[in-house]
Amino acid sequence: MTNWTRLTSFEPQAKKTETWIYTNAGTEKKHTVDVTFGKPVDILSLKLNMTEDYAASVAQVKSSRTALFASKDLDHLQQCPICNEDADRAKEIFSVYGAPYFQCPSCSHYFIKARPSREALEHFYGSDKSYQKTYADRRTTEIRVQQVAMPKALWMLSQYEKEFGKKPVRILDVGAGSGHFVYACRQLGLQADGVEISESGRDFSKKVLDVELRNIDFITELDKLSTDYDVITFWGVIEHVPHPMKMLAAAYKLLSKRDGLVIAEVPRWDCFGSSLQEQFTDSIVRHLDPLGHINCFTDSSLATAFQHNQFNIVSAWYFGMDIYELVTQLAYARKDNKIIEELKRLIPTMQEDLERARFSDEMVFAARPAR
Ligand SMILES: [Zn+2]
């Protein structure tokens, strides 16, 4: 059984240096981790199109997920996707749209055990265009680049410079979506490429941002990629895939012989957003959406995923949308969008407080290959 301990100061601060200690069957490994708390974002200008029709989103997400998970066409996981523990030993936590989340007793990872088959998913994504819509809406593109992608690119740069004392030259973004991060990196003068298997994402990226993404499966077509990338990023990717460990193993193969950094952003289970969604399982459109997020990480399970793929964790970043979630859930429950207008002023400061208390719904870890 894996176990993680953290040495940290009492004070809530925007930045800290901590020691994270991994122990497993007599093995002990220490990681020195620079932690950043918080990421200011004008969430309502970004998500405005979503609050306009939140009720329509709920109806669409609920009916599509309920139908998919009620079908017989499900694949049943035999092992924990992170530590390979027998999936029969996992404990059921709660269900969203007929899909129970389970927790692994060995590494603490959360996952959906019975997932729609590959065929069912291809049919779903082929006929349902709304999944990419939030990310690919033209109206929000510039806001998304400046408020979401650019802070990530700058954080990536500063972590690389801290670690290696120089700037990275080549960046590879895996699961690049609609190309925002690659675009932001190029604005900073970096050589950035992206791979994306979704055709609609690649089309948008080309048409709107003039960024050509490559149609490459990162696990099975790794040999098509250059081995001189300095940074490999997975922004909101490994929670969607059946084999997150294979993604990190592939990143290790590309980076192991260089001054390389791997970065992964994932949804985080232990947060205010999850405890809220546990009470509102019938109106979830993000975070614990069991179709997109078949994996939900704990600090331990993400750290274990890095440790077991021979990476040393060097940085972490905590932020989220928990208070936005609270405000939209209240507005939806009361069927009154004025609540959003009245309460949106709470979002920036309350979210910042949650982040400093390490109780927010997203996290990013950066790591370098162990030598
Ligand atoms: Zn596990």
GROMACS .gro file of C-alpha atoms and ligand atoms in nm:
model
  372
    1MET     CA    1   0.000   0.000   0.000
    2THR     CA    2   0.135   0.339  -0.097
    3ASN     CA    3   0.147   0.619   0.157
    4TRP     CA    4   0.231   0.988   0.122
    5THR     CA    5   0.320   1.235   0.397
    6ARG     CA    6   0.367   1.608   0.359
    7LEU     CA    7   0.590   1.842   0.562
    8THR     CA    8   0.458   2.196   0.538
    9SER     CA    9   0.424   2.519   0.734
   10PHE     CA   10   0.106   2.605   0.926
   11GLU     CA   11   0.045   2.938   0.752
   12PRO     CA   12  -0.176   2.971   0.448
   13GLN     CA   13   0.050   3.135   0.187
   14ALA     CA   14   0.039   3.185  -0.190
   15LYS     CA   15   0.366   2.991  -0.229
   16LYS     CA   16   0.541   2.728  -0.018
   17THR     CA   17   0.823   2.478  -0.044
   18GLU     CA   18   0.720   2.140   0.098
   19THR     CA   19   0.867   1.795   0.139
   20TRP     CA   20   0.650   1.511   0.011
   21ILE     CA   21   0.748   1.165   0.131
   22TYR     CA   22   0.647   0.845  -0.046
   23THR     CA   23   0.659   0.516   0.141
   24ASN     CA   24   0.571   0.172   0.010
   25ALA     CA   25   0.685  -0.166   0.142
   26GLY     CA   26   1.004  -0.034   0.302
   27THR     CA   27   1.089   0.206   0.015
   28GLU     CA   28   1.104   0.576   0.101
   29LYS     CA   29   1.148   0.862  -0.144
   30LYS     CA   30   1.149   1.237  -0.070
   31HIS     CA   31   1.038   1.502  -0.318
   32THR     CA   32   1.104   1.876  -0.266
   33VAL     CA   33   0.800   2.048  -0.410
   34ASP     CA   34   0.741   2.419  -0.477
   35VAL     CA   35   0.369   2.475  -0.437
   36THR     CA   36   0.161   2.760  -0.582
   37PHE     CA   37  -0.191   2.828  -0.452
   38GLY     CA   38  -0.445   3.014  -0.667
   39LYS     CA   39  -0.494   3.137  -1.022
   40PRO     CA   40  -0.695   3.457  -1.066
   41VAL     CA   41  -0.951   3.424  -1.343
   42ASP     CA   42  -1.256   3.622  -1.448
   43ILE     CA   43  -1.466   3.309  -1.452
   44LEU     CA   44  -1.796   3.469  -1.540
   45SER     CA   45  -1.672   3.631  -1.859
   46LEU     CA   46  -1.527   3.296  -1.953
   47LYS     CA   47  -1.832   3.087  -1.873
   48LEU     CA   48  -2.098   3.342  -1.954
   49ASN     CA   49  -2.233   3.137  -2.241
   50MET     CA   50  -2.273   2.847  -1.998
   51THR     CA   51  -2.464   3.032  -1.727
   52GLU     CA   52  -2.701   3.167  -1.992
   53ASP     CA   53  -2.828   2.818  -2.053
   54TYR     CA   54  -2.716   2.616  -1.754
   55ALA     CA   55  -3.053   2.440  -1.733
   56ALA     CA   56  -3.025   2.330  -2.095
   57SER     CA   57  -2.673   2.199  -2.028
   58VAL     CA   58  -2.794   2.002  -1.726
   59ALA     CA   59  -3.079   1.846  -1.927
   60GLN     CA   60  -2.848   1.749  -2.212
   61VAL     CA   61  -2.567   1.612  -1.992
   62LYS     CA   62  -2.809   1.424  -1.768
   63SER     CA   63  -3.003   1.250  -2.047
   64SER     CA   64  -2.695   1.158  -2.251
   65ARG     CA   65  -2.499   1.020  -1.953
   66THR     CA   66  -2.798   0.835  -1.808
   67ALA     CA   67  -2.863   0.664  -2.144
   68LEU     CA   68  -2.496   0.572  -2.195
   69PHE     CA   69  -2.450   0.423  -1.848
   70ALA     CA   70  -2.784   0.237  -1.860
   71SER     CA   71  -2.678   0.056  -2.178
   72LYS     CA   72  -2.533  -0.295  -2.170
   73ASP     CA   73  -2.241  -0.175  -2.376
   74LEU     CA   74  -2.003  -0.114  -2.082
   75ASP     CA   75  -1.643  -0.222  -2.024
   76HIS     CA   76  -1.573  -0.339  -1.670
   77LEU     CA   77  -1.240  -0.242  -1.524
   78GLN     CA   78  -1.051  -0.531  -1.356
   79GLN     CA   79  -0.775  -0.326  -1.191
   80CYS     CA   80  -0.712   0.019  -1.045
   81PRO     CA   81  -0.581   0.233  -1.334
   82ILE     CA   82  -0.299   0.370  -1.116
   83CYS     CA   83  -0.170   0.089  -0.890
   84ASN     CA   84  -0.327  -0.224  -1.048
   85GLU     CA   85  -0.506  -0.322  -0.725
   86ASP     CA   86  -0.794  -0.566  -0.787
   87ALA     CA   87  -1.091  -0.344  -0.881
   88ASP     CA   88  -1.326  -0.573  -0.684
   89ARG     CA   89  -1.163  -0.437  -0.367
   90ALA     CA   90  -1.254  -0.076  -0.453
   91LYS     CA   91  -1.522   0.087  -0.241
   92GLU     CA   92  -1.831   0.244  -0.397
   93ILE     CA   93  -1.863   0.614  -0.302
   94PHE     CA   94  -2.161   0.770  -0.484
   95SER     CA   95  -2.321   0.765  -0.827
   96VAL     CA   96  -2.369   1.036  -1.086
   97TYR     CA   97  -2.626   0.965  -1.361
   98GLY     CA   98  -2.623   0.591  -1.283
   99ALA     CA   99  -2.242   0.565  -1.280
  100PRO     CA  100  -2.083   0.492  -0.940
  101TYR     CA  101  -1.742   0.636  -0.855
  102PHE     CA  102  -1.520   0.385  -0.671
  103GLN     CA  103  -1.213   0.443  -0.457
  104CYS     CA  104  -0.905   0.220  -0.460
  105PRO     CA  105  -0.814   0.106  -0.104
  106SER     CA  106  -0.445   0.086  -0.194
  107CYS     CA  107  -0.360   0.418  -0.369
  108SER     CA  108  -0.679   0.620  -0.290
  109HIS     CA  109  -0.754   0.689  -0.660
  110TYR     CA  110  -1.118   0.739  -0.765
  111PHE     CA  111  -1.253   0.593  -1.090
  112ILE     CA  112  -1.560   0.483  -1.283
  113LYS     CA  113  -1.547   0.103  -1.293
  114ALA     CA  114  -1.807   0.034  -1.566
  115ARG     CA  115  -1.735   0.263  -1.861
  116PRO     CA  116  -1.902   0.294  -2.199
  117SER     CA  117  -1.715   0.077  -2.451
  118ARG     CA  118  -1.490   0.232  -2.713
  119GLU     CA  119  -1.766   0.176  -2.974
  120ALA     CA  120  -2.027   0.347  -2.757
  121LEU     CA  121  -1.794   0.641  -2.697
  122GLU     CA  122  -1.706   0.679  -3.064
  123HIS     CA  123  -2.075   0.680  -3.147
  124PHE     CA  124  -2.140   0.935  -2.872
  125TYR     CA  125  -1.860   1.174  -2.968
  126GLY     CA  126  -1.937   1.128  -3.337
  127SER     CA  127  -2.299   1.237  -3.294
  128ASP     CA  128  -2.264   1.476  -3.000
  129LYS     CA  129  -2.088   1.798  -3.091
  130SER     CA  130  -2.161   1.975  -2.763
  131TYR     CA  131  -1.869   1.819  -2.577
  132GLN     CA  132  -1.609   2.034  -2.751
  133LYS     CA  133  -1.840   2.334  -2.758
  134THR     CA  134  -1.749   2.492  -2.424
  135TYR     CA  135  -1.383   2.483  -2.514
  136ALA     CA  136  -1.420   2.581  -2.875
  137ASP     CA  137  -1.671   2.864  -2.864
  138ARG     CA  138  -1.530   3.144  -3.079
  139ARG     CA  139  -1.663   3.414  -2.845
  140THR     CA  140  -1.453   3.290  -2.557
  141THR     CA  141  -1.135   3.212  -2.752
  142GLU     CA  142  -0.933   3.523  -2.675
  143ILE     CA  143  -1.044   3.522  -2.309
  144ARG     CA  144  -0.950   3.156  -2.284
  145VAL     CA  145  -0.604   3.216  -2.428
  146GLN     CA  146  -0.528   3.511  -2.201
  147GLN     CA  147  -0.691   3.386  -1.879
  148VAL     CA  148  -0.649   3.010  -1.894
  149ALA     CA  149  -0.376   2.909  -2.139
  150MET     CA  150  -0.133   3.200  -2.083
  151PRO     CA  151  -0.108   3.162  -1.701
  152LYS     CA  152  -0.038   2.792  -1.757
  153ALA     CA  153   0.231   2.868  -2.015
  154LEU     CA  154   0.394   3.120  -1.778
  155TRP     CA  155   0.377   2.876  -1.484
  156MET     CA  156   0.532   2.605  -1.702
  157LEU     CA  157   0.814   2.843  -1.805
  158SER     CA  158   0.891   2.949  -1.450
  159GLN     CA  159   0.897   2.591  -1.321
  160TYR     CA  160   1.133   2.484  -1.601
  161GLU     CA  161   1.366   2.780  -1.542
  162LYS     CA  162   1.367   2.713  -1.167
  163GLU     CA  163   1.460   2.349  -1.224
  164PHE     CA  164   1.716   2.377  -1.504
  165GLY     CA  165   1.836   2.738  -1.497
  166LYS     CA  166   1.749   2.797  -1.863
  167LYS     CA  167   1.447   2.836  -2.087
  168PRO     CA  168   1.289   2.533  -2.258
  169VAL     CA  169   1.306   2.533  -2.638
  170ARG     CA  170   1.050   2.278  -2.754
  171ILE     CA  171   0.711   2.206  -2.598
  172LEU     CA  172   0.471   1.922  -2.679
  173ASP     CA  173   0.109   1.954  -2.565
  174VAL     CA  174  -0.067   1.617  -2.560
  175GLY     CA  175  -0.445   1.623  -2.600
  176ALA     CA  176  -0.416   1.982  -2.718
  177GLY     CA  177  -0.794   2.027  -2.756
  178SER     CA  178  -0.857   2.342  -2.957
  179GLY     CA  179  -0.493   2.454  -2.953
  180HIS     CA  180  -0.508   2.735  -2.695
  181PHE     CA  181  -0.201   2.629  -2.498
  182VAL     CA  182   0.014   2.573  -2.807
  183TYR     CA  183  -0.095   2.916  -2.930
  184ALA     CA  184  -0.007   3.079  -2.595
  185CYS     CA  185   0.339   2.915  -2.597
  186ARG     CA  186   0.405   3.044  -2.950
  187GLN     CA  187   0.306   3.394  -2.836
  188LEU     CA  188   0.585   3.360  -2.580
  189GLY     CA  189   0.834   3.274  -2.855
  190LEU     CA  190   0.856   2.902  -2.778
  191GLN     CA  191   0.853   2.622  -3.036
  192ALA     CA  192   0.532   2.443  -2.944
  193ASP     CA  193   0.353   2.150  -3.107
  194GLY     CA  194   0.032   1.975  -3.015
  195VAL     CA  195  -0.124   1.635  -3.077
  196GLU     CA  196  -0.501   1.590  -3.070
  197ILE     CA  197  -0.709   1.293  -3.183
  198SER     CA  198  -1.037   1.487  -3.205
  199GLU     CA  199  -1.104   1.612  -3.556
  200SER     CA  200  -1.326   1.900  -3.440
  201GLY     CA  201  -1.050   2.022  -3.204
  202ARG     CA  202  -0.791   2.014  -3.484
  203ASP     CA  203  -1.027   2.195  -3.723
  204PHE     CA  204  -1.098   2.472  -3.474
  205SER     CA  205  -0.730   2.515  -3.390
  206LYS     CA  206  -0.639   2.548  -3.759
  207LYS     CA  207  -0.927   2.780  -3.851
  208VAL     CA  208  -0.934   3.012  -3.551
  209LEU     CA  209  -0.579   3.010  -3.414
  210ASP     CA  210  -0.385   2.903  -3.725
  211VAL     CA  211  -0.226   2.627  -3.518
  212GLU     CA  212  -0.190   2.291  -3.693
  213LEU     CA  213  -0.225   2.003  -3.447
  214ARG     CA  214  -0.110   1.653  -3.539
  215ASN     CA  215  -0.344   1.355  -3.536
  216ILE     CA  216  -0.126   1.118  -3.334
  217ASP     CA  217  -0.216   0.867  -3.062
  218PHE     CA  218   0.041   0.943  -2.792
  219ILE     CA  219   0.056   0.583  -2.666
  220THR     CA  220   0.048   0.372  -2.983
  221GLU     CA  221   0.220   0.615  -3.224
  222LEU     CA  222   0.494   0.750  -2.998
  223ASP     CA  223   0.762   0.665  -3.255
  224LYS     CA  224   0.623   0.934  -3.487
  225LEU     CA  225   0.725   1.204  -3.239
  226SER     CA  226   1.060   1.379  -3.208
  227THR     CA  227   1.268   1.302  -2.898
  228ASP     CA  228   1.394   1.657  -2.846
  229TYR     CA  229   1.102   1.803  -2.653
  230ASP     CA  230   1.196   1.973  -2.327
  231VAL     CA  231   0.845   1.983  -2.183
  232ILE     CA  232   0.545   1.753  -2.230
  233THR     CA  233   0.211   1.877  -2.100
  234PHE     CA  234  -0.122   1.706  -2.031
  235TRP     CA  235  -0.374   1.979  -1.949
  236GLY     CA  236  -0.695   1.801  -1.846
  237VAL     CA  237  -0.614   1.482  -2.037
  238ILE     CA  238  -0.517   1.182  -1.824
  239GLU     CA  239  -0.847   1.180  -1.632
  240HIS     CA  240  -1.026   1.105  -1.960
  241VAL     CA  241  -0.821   0.805  -2.070
  242PRO     CA  242  -0.849   0.438  -1.968
  243HIS     CA  243  -0.470   0.410  -1.916
  244PRO     CA  244  -0.329   0.724  -1.752
  245MET     CA  245  -0.013   0.533  -1.651
  246LYS     CA  246   0.067   0.455  -2.015
  247MET     CA  247   0.050   0.828  -2.096
  248LEU     CA  248   0.305   0.909  -1.825
  249ALA     CA  249   0.523   0.611  -1.926
  250ALA     CA  250   0.528   0.743  -2.284
  251ALA     CA  251   0.626   1.089  -2.157
  252TYR     CA  252   0.911   0.932  -1.958
  253LYS     CA  253   1.038   0.756  -2.272
  254LEU     CA  254   1.057   1.089  -2.460
  255LEU     CA  255   1.211   1.286  -2.173
  256SER     CA  256   1.435   1.042  -1.985
  257LYS     CA  257   1.764   1.142  -2.148
  258ARG     CA  258   1.722   1.521  -2.125
  259ASP     CA  259   1.653   1.812  -1.895
  260GLY     CA  260   1.284   1.740  -1.930
  261LEU     CA  261   0.969   1.834  -1.745
  262VAL     CA  262   0.631   1.663  -1.757
  263ILE     CA  263   0.321   1.854  -1.644
  264ALA     CA  264  -0.025   1.710  -1.576
  265GLU     CA  265  -0.342   1.893  -1.471
  266VAL     CA  266  -0.626   1.680  -1.331
  267PRO     CA  267  -0.954   1.712  -1.140
  268ARG     CA  268  -0.900   1.669  -0.768
  269TRP     CA  269  -1.137   1.464  -0.552
  270ASP     CA  270  -1.072   1.613  -0.207
  271CYS     CA  271  -1.224   1.957  -0.252
  272PHE     CA  272  -1.527   2.172  -0.182
  273GLY     CA  273  -1.658   2.113  -0.537
  274SER     CA  274  -1.683   1.736  -0.478
  275SER     CA  275  -1.858   1.770  -0.144
  276LEU     CA  276  -2.102   2.009  -0.309
  277GLN     CA  277  -2.162   1.782  -0.607
  278GLU     CA  278  -2.224   1.487  -0.374
  279GLN     CA  279  -2.533   1.684  -0.260
  280PHE     CA  280  -2.635   1.786  -0.614
  281THR     CA  281  -2.571   1.469  -0.816
  282ASP     CA  282  -2.865   1.543  -1.045
  283SER     CA  283  -2.729   1.870  -1.188
  284ILE     CA  284  -2.361   1.805  -1.260
  285VAL     CA  285  -2.214   1.934  -1.586
  286ARG     CA  286  -1.843   1.951  -1.499
  287HIS     CA  287  -1.590   1.807  -1.246
  288LEU     CA  288  -1.755   1.474  -1.146
  289ASP     CA  289  -1.904   1.414  -1.490
  290PRO     CA  290  -1.866   1.035  -1.515
  291LEU     CA  291  -1.839   1.034  -1.894
  292GLY     CA  292  -1.547   1.273  -1.927
  293HIS     CA  293  -1.382   1.218  -1.592
  294ILE     CA  294  -1.353   0.841  -1.563
  295ASN     CA  295  -1.059   0.914  -1.331
  296CYS     CA  296  -1.056   1.162  -1.043
  297PHE     CA  297  -0.726   1.200  -0.863
  298THR     CA  298  -0.624   1.250  -0.503
  299ASP     CA  299  -0.294   1.420  -0.425
  300SER     CA  300  -0.166   1.072  -0.335
  301SER     CA  301  -0.286   0.896  -0.649
  302LEU     CA  302  -0.139   1.158  -0.883
  303ALA     CA  303   0.187   1.161  -0.687
  304THR     CA  304   0.196   0.780  -0.702
  305ALA     CA  305   0.135   0.789  -1.078
  306PHE     CA  306   0.446   1.008  -1.117
  307GLN     CA  307   0.654   0.813  -0.865
  308HIS     CA  308   0.575   0.478  -1.030
  309ASN     CA  309   0.678   0.619  -1.370
  310GLN     CA  310   1.021   0.725  -1.238
  311PHE     CA  311   0.949   1.097  -1.211
  312ASN     CA  312   1.055   1.329  -0.927
  313ILE     CA  313   0.782   1.579  -0.844
  314VAL     CA  314   0.926   1.932  -0.833
  315SER     CA  315   0.621   2.163  -0.840
  316ALA     CA  316   0.249   2.165  -0.769
  317TRP     CA  317  -0.028   2.417  -0.832
  318TYR     CA  318  -0.375   2.423  -0.674
  319PHE     CA  319  -0.672   2.622  -0.807
  320GLY     CA  320  -1.031   2.561  -0.911
  321MET     CA  321  -1.390   2.662  -0.981
  322ASP     CA  322  -1.555   2.545  -0.658
  323ILE     CA  323  -1.731   2.872  -0.571
  324TYR     CA  324  -1.846   2.917  -0.930
  325GLU     CA  325  -1.993   2.568  -0.891
  326LEU     CA  326  -2.167   2.671  -0.568
  327VAL     CA  327  -2.321   2.981  -0.723
  328THR     CA  328  -2.445   2.803  -1.036
  329GLN     CA  329  -2.586   2.509  -0.834
  330LEU     CA  330  -2.777   2.750  -0.609
  331ALA     CA  331  -2.914   2.941  -0.909
  332TYR     CA  332  -3.017   2.616  -1.074
  333ALA     CA  333  -3.179   2.478  -0.756
  334ARG     CA  334  -3.380   2.799  -0.707
  335LYS     CA  335  -3.450   2.833  -1.082
  336ASP     CA  336  -3.335   3.192  -1.053
  337ASN     CA  337  -3.045   3.330  -1.258
  338LYS     CA  338  -3.051   3.653  -1.054
  339ILE     CA  339  -2.873   3.455  -0.784
  340ILE     CA  340  -2.567   3.444  -1.012
  341GLU     CA  341  -2.577   3.824  -1.048
  342GLU     CA  342  -2.614   3.867  -0.673
  343LEU     CA  343  -2.349   3.619  -0.564
  344LYS     CA  344  -2.082   3.634  -0.835
  345ARG     CA  345  -1.891   3.895  -0.633
  346LEU     CA  346  -1.812   3.615  -0.383
  347ILE     CA  347  -1.628   3.404  -0.636
  348PRO     CA  348  -1.275   3.556  -0.653
  349THR     CA  349  -1.206   3.597  -0.281
  350MET     CA  350  -1.382   3.284  -0.155
  351GLN     CA  351  -1.212   3.078  -0.424
  352GLU     CA  352  -0.874   3.219  -0.325
  353ASP     CA  353  -0.942   3.126   0.039
  354LEU     CA  354  -1.030   2.770  -0.063
  355GLU     CA  355  -0.716   2.742  -0.271
  356ARG     CA  356  -0.492   2.850   0.014
  357ALA     CA  357  -0.666   2.597   0.237
  358ARG     CA  358  -0.587   2.338  -0.035
  359PHE     CA  359  -0.954   2.254  -0.084
  360SER     CA  360  -1.002   2.343  -0.453
  361ASP     CA  361  -1.098   2.117  -0.741
  362GLU     CA  362  -0.799   2.123  -0.981
  363MET     CA  363  -0.429   2.047  -0.940
  364VAL     CA  364  -0.121   2.048  -1.157
  365PHE     CA  365   0.199   1.859  -1.080
  366ALA     CA  366   0.528   1.908  -1.262
  367ALA     CA  367   0.802   1.645  -1.249
  368ARG     CA  368   1.139   1.558  -1.401
  369PRO     CA  369   1.278   1.215  -1.484
  370ALA     CA  370   1.458   1.056  -1.189
  371ARG     CA  371   1.823   0.978  -1.258
  372ZN      ZN  372  -0.501   0.205  -0.679
   0.00000   0.00000   0.00000
